[in-house]
PDB file of C-alpha atoms in Angstrom:
ATOM      1  CA  MET A 534      -6.818 -13.057  -9.725  1.00 72.00           C
ATOM      2  CA  GLY A 535      -5.950 -10.427  -7.508  1.00 90.00           C
ATOM      3  CA  VAL A 536      -2.663  -7.987  -7.503  1.00 95.00           C
ATOM      4  CA  ARG A 537       1.257  -9.340  -6.448  1.00 96.00           C
ATOM      5  CA  ILE A 538       3.262  -5.889  -5.397  1.00 96.00           C
ATOM      6  CA  GLU A 539       7.194  -6.672  -5.121  1.00 95.00           C
ATOM      7  CA  ALA A 540      10.106  -4.427  -5.052  1.00 95.00           C
ATOM      8  CA  LEU A 541      11.599  -4.002  -8.274  1.00 94.00           C
ATOM      9  CA  GLU A 542      15.165  -1.884  -8.536  1.00 92.00           C
ATOM     10  CA  GLY A 543      15.716   1.864  -9.338  1.00 90.00           C
ATOM     11  CA  ASN A 544      12.828   2.291  -6.213  1.00 91.00           C
ATOM     12  CA  ARG A 545      10.065   0.926  -8.039  1.00 94.00           C
ATOM     13  CA  LEU A 546       7.266  -1.292  -7.358  1.00 95.00           C
ATOM     14  CA  GLN A 547       5.486  -3.758  -9.720  1.00 95.00           C
ATOM     15  CA  LEU A 548       2.019  -4.616  -9.707  1.00 95.00           C
ATOM     16  CA  CYS A 549       0.503  -7.475 -11.867  1.00 94.00           C
ATOM     17  CA  GLY A 550      -2.400  -9.570 -11.675  1.00 92.00           C
ATOM     18  CA  ASP A 551      -5.502  -7.902 -12.223  1.00 89.00           C
ATOM     19  CA  ILE A 552      -3.041  -4.583 -12.570  1.00 88.00           C
ATOM     20  CA  ASP A 553      -0.420  -4.179 -14.161  1.00 91.00           C
ATOM     21  CA  THR A 554       1.935  -1.303 -14.043  1.00 92.00           C
ATOM     22  CA  VAL A 555       4.953  -0.311 -12.287  1.00 93.00           C
ATOM     23  CA  LEU A 556       5.130   2.074  -9.426  1.00 92.00           C
ATOM     24  CA  ASP A 557       7.908   4.888  -8.699  1.00 92.00           C
ATOM     25  CA  VAL A 558       8.016   5.957  -5.243  1.00 91.00           C
ATOM     26  CA  PRO A 559       9.491   9.084  -4.047  1.00 90.00           C
ATOM     27  CA  ALA A 560      13.299   9.665  -2.300  1.00 88.00           C
ATOM     28  CA  ARG A 561      10.512  10.453   0.885  1.00 88.00           C
ATOM     29  CA  GLY A 562       8.579   7.285   0.317  1.00 89.00           C
ATOM     30  CA  ILE A 563      12.444   5.116   0.656  1.00 90.00           C
ATOM     31  CA  THR A 564      13.692   7.082   3.171  1.00 90.00           C
ATOM     32  CA  GLU A 565      10.680   6.999   5.773  1.00 89.00           C
ATOM     33  CA  GLY A 566       8.308   4.410   4.652  1.00 91.00           C
ATOM     34  CA  PHE A 567       4.898   4.919   2.331  1.00 94.00           C
ATOM     35  CA  SER A 568       1.779   3.443   2.889  1.00 93.00           C
ATOM     36  CA  LEU A 569      -1.107   1.945  -0.577  1.00 94.00           C
ATOM     37  CA  ALA A 570      -4.595   2.035  -0.020  1.00 92.00           C
ATOM     38  CA  PHE A 571      -7.148  -0.040  -1.898  1.00 93.00           C
ATOM     39  CA  SER A 572     -10.655   0.696  -2.659  1.00 92.00           C
ATOM     40  CA  ASP A 573     -11.681  -2.538  -0.259  1.00 93.00           C
ATOM     41  CA  GLY A 574     -10.648  -0.531   1.691  1.00 92.00           C
ATOM     42  CA  THR A 575      -7.199  -2.287   4.052  1.00 94.00           C
ATOM     43  CA  LEU A 576      -4.821   0.008   3.974  1.00 93.00           C
ATOM     44  CA  VAL A 577      -1.128  -0.964   3.987  1.00 95.00           C
ATOM     45  CA  GLY A 578       2.345   0.326   5.801  1.00 93.00           C
ATOM     46  CA  ALA A 579       5.398  -0.622   4.319  1.00 94.00           C
ATOM     47  CA  ASN A 580       9.692  -0.052   4.333  1.00 93.00           C
ATOM     48  CA  TRP A 581      11.973  -0.142   1.659  1.00 92.00           C
ATOM     49  CA  ILE A 582      14.944  -1.990   3.370  1.00 92.00           C
ATOM     50  CA  PRO A 583      18.404  -0.237   2.109  1.00 86.00           C
ATOM     51  CA  GLY A 584      20.533  -2.572   0.179  1.00 82.00           C
ATOM     52  CA  GLY A 585      18.529  -4.277  -2.445  1.00 80.00           C
ATOM     53  CA  PRO A 586      15.167  -3.468  -3.962  1.00 90.00           C
ATOM     54  CA  ALA A 587      13.058  -5.022  -0.693  1.00 94.00           C
ATOM     55  CA  CYS A 588      10.486  -4.250   0.720  1.00 95.00           C
ATOM     56  CA  GLN A 589       8.820  -5.276   4.185  1.00 95.00           C
ATOM     57  CA  PHE A 590       4.920  -4.812   4.647  1.00 96.00           C
ATOM     58  CA  ALA A 591       2.804  -4.100   7.324  1.00 94.00           C
ATOM     59  CA  ILE A 592      -1.881  -4.187   7.371  1.00 94.00           C
ATOM     60  CA  ALA A 593      -2.319  -1.390   8.890  1.00 91.00           C
ATOM     61  CA  ALA A 594      -5.923  -2.595   8.252  1.00 90.00           C
ATOM     62  CA  GLU A 595      -8.168  -5.062   7.376  1.00 92.00           C
ATOM     63  CA  GLY A 596     -10.340  -4.181   4.345  1.00 92.00           C
ATOM     64  CA  ALA A 597     -12.520  -7.497   2.167  1.00 93.00           C
ATOM     65  CA  ALA A 598      -9.900  -8.329   0.543  1.00 94.00           C
ATOM     66  CA  MET A 599      -7.720 -11.599   1.204  1.00 95.00           C
ATOM     67  CA  VAL A 600      -3.900 -10.009   2.368  1.00 96.00           C
ATOM     68  CA  LYS A 601      -1.387 -12.626   2.484  1.00 96.00           C
ATOM     69  CA  ILE A 602       3.025 -10.864   2.700  1.00 97.00           C
ATOM     70  CA  VAL A 603       4.995 -13.079   1.700  1.00 96.00           C
ATOM     71  CA  ARG A 604       8.257 -13.430   1.146  1.00 95.00           C
ATOM     72  CA  GLN A 605      10.316 -12.041  -2.171  1.00 90.00           C
ATOM     73  CA  GLY A 606      14.761 -11.924  -2.343  1.00 86.00           C
ATOM     74  CA  PHE A 607      16.069  -9.866   1.608  1.00 88.00           C
ATOM     75  CA  GLY A 608      12.228  -8.444   1.707  1.00 93.00           C
ATOM     76  CA  GLU A 609       8.603  -9.339   1.470  1.00 96.00           C
ATOM     77  CA  ALA A 610       6.146  -9.404  -1.771  1.00 97.00           C
ATOM     78  CA  LEU A 611       1.768  -8.232  -0.868  1.00 97.00           C
ATOM     79  CA  GLU A 612      -0.452 -10.400  -2.312  1.00 97.00           C
ATOM     80  CA  LEU A 613      -4.131  -9.436  -2.703  1.00 96.00           C
ATOM     81  CA  ASP A 614      -7.019 -11.347  -3.808  1.00 95.00           C
ATOM     82  CA  TRP A 615      -9.738  -8.426  -4.940  1.00 93.00           C
ATOM     83  CA  ASN A 616     -10.947  -6.856  -7.355  1.00 91.00           C
ATOM     84  CA  PHE A 617      -9.909  -2.771  -7.138  1.00 91.00           C
ATOM     85  CA  ASP A 618     -11.191  -0.880  -8.295  1.00 90.00           C
ATOM     86  CA  TRP A 619      -7.849   1.558  -7.704  1.00 90.00           C
ATOM     87  CA  ILE A 620      -4.817   1.570  -5.598  1.00 90.00           C
ATOM     88  CA  THR A 621      -2.818   5.043  -4.161  1.00 89.00           C
ATOM     89  CA  LEU A 622       0.763   5.479  -3.103  1.00 91.00           C
ATOM     90  CA  ALA A 623       1.309   7.614   0.034  1.00 89.00           C
ATOM     91  CA  CYS A 624       5.016   8.414   0.882  1.00 88.00           C
ATOM     92  CA  GLY A 625       6.393   9.705   4.828  1.00 80.00           C
ATOM     93  CA  THR A 626       5.789   8.945   8.401  1.00 69.00           C
ATOM     94  CA  GLU A 627       2.457  10.039   8.995  1.00 66.00           C
ATOM     95  CA  THR A 628       0.773   8.534   5.776  1.00 69.00           C
ATOM     96  CA  LEU A 629      -1.793   6.217   8.062  1.00 64.00           C
ATOM     97  CA  GLN A 630      -3.148   7.559  10.970  1.00 55.00           C
ATOM     98  CA  PRO A 631      -5.546   5.991  13.711  1.00 49.00           C
ATOM     99  CA  TYR A 632      -7.228   8.280  15.424  1.00 49.00           C
ATOM    100  CA  ALA A 633      -7.890  12.120  14.708  1.00 53.00           C
ATOM    101  CA  LEU A 634      -4.434  14.822  14.934  1.00 51.00           C
ATOM    102  CA  PRO A 635      -4.885  18.067  17.500  1.00 58.00           C
ATOM    103  CA  ASP A 636      -6.152  21.131  15.042  1.00 59.00           C
ATOM    104  CA  GLY A 637      -3.356  23.180  13.707  1.00 55.00           C
ATOM    105  CA  GLU A 638      -1.239  19.940  13.672  1.00 54.00           C
ATOM    106  CA  ASP A 639      -0.116  20.164   9.930  1.00 50.00           C
ATOM    107  CA  VAL A 640       0.400  16.349   8.814  1.00 49.00           C
ATOM    108  CA  LEU A 641      -0.839  14.640   5.469  1.00 49.00           C
ATOM    109  CA  GLN A 642      -2.961  11.287   6.501  1.00 48.00           C
ATOM    110  CA  LEU A 643      -4.360   9.048   3.988  1.00 49.00           C
ATOM    111  CA  THR A 644      -7.870   8.704   4.288  1.00 49.00           C
ATOM    112  CA  LEU A 645     -10.410   6.600   2.274  1.00 47.00           C
ATOM    113  CA  ASP A 646     -13.723   7.548   1.624  1.00 48.00           C
ATOM    114  CA  ILE A 647     -15.945   4.147   1.401  1.00 46.00           C
ATOM    115  CA  GLU A 648     -19.535   4.416   0.354  1.00 52.00           C
ATOM    116  CA  VAL A 649     -21.208   1.551   0.457  1.00 49.00           C
ATOM    117  CA  LYS A 650     -24.421   1.378  -1.746  1.00 53.00           C
ATOM    118  CA  GLU A 651     -27.085  -1.718  -1.471  1.00 56.00           C
ATOM    119  CA  VAL A 652     -28.420  -3.394  -4.252  1.00 59.00           C
ATOM    120  CA  ALA A 653     -32.063  -4.040  -3.840  1.00 53.00           C
TER     121      ALA A 653
END
């Protein structure tokens, strides 16, 4: 079935489907944006839309999942068709960096170390 993610009142994200939970988006995520990383390698950037429970999503890196961004109220919902081992949320404008940062730069990044295991 996968997972559907949509915004709720109170700066929260509803995850439903194979994973049913509610995530609180910290204040920094509301003002600066946030990122979601998925165990299949998918990375998604998101911004909270002022004026109501609504988000705007953008795919930053494609993983194995089939991903759809669909209209939901004033914003969008994210639908992912995959069986995930984990999903993580990070807040701030610099959580997704496509290139390595210079040494000494103190910026948090959302990085994934995914080990591929082949079955013999």
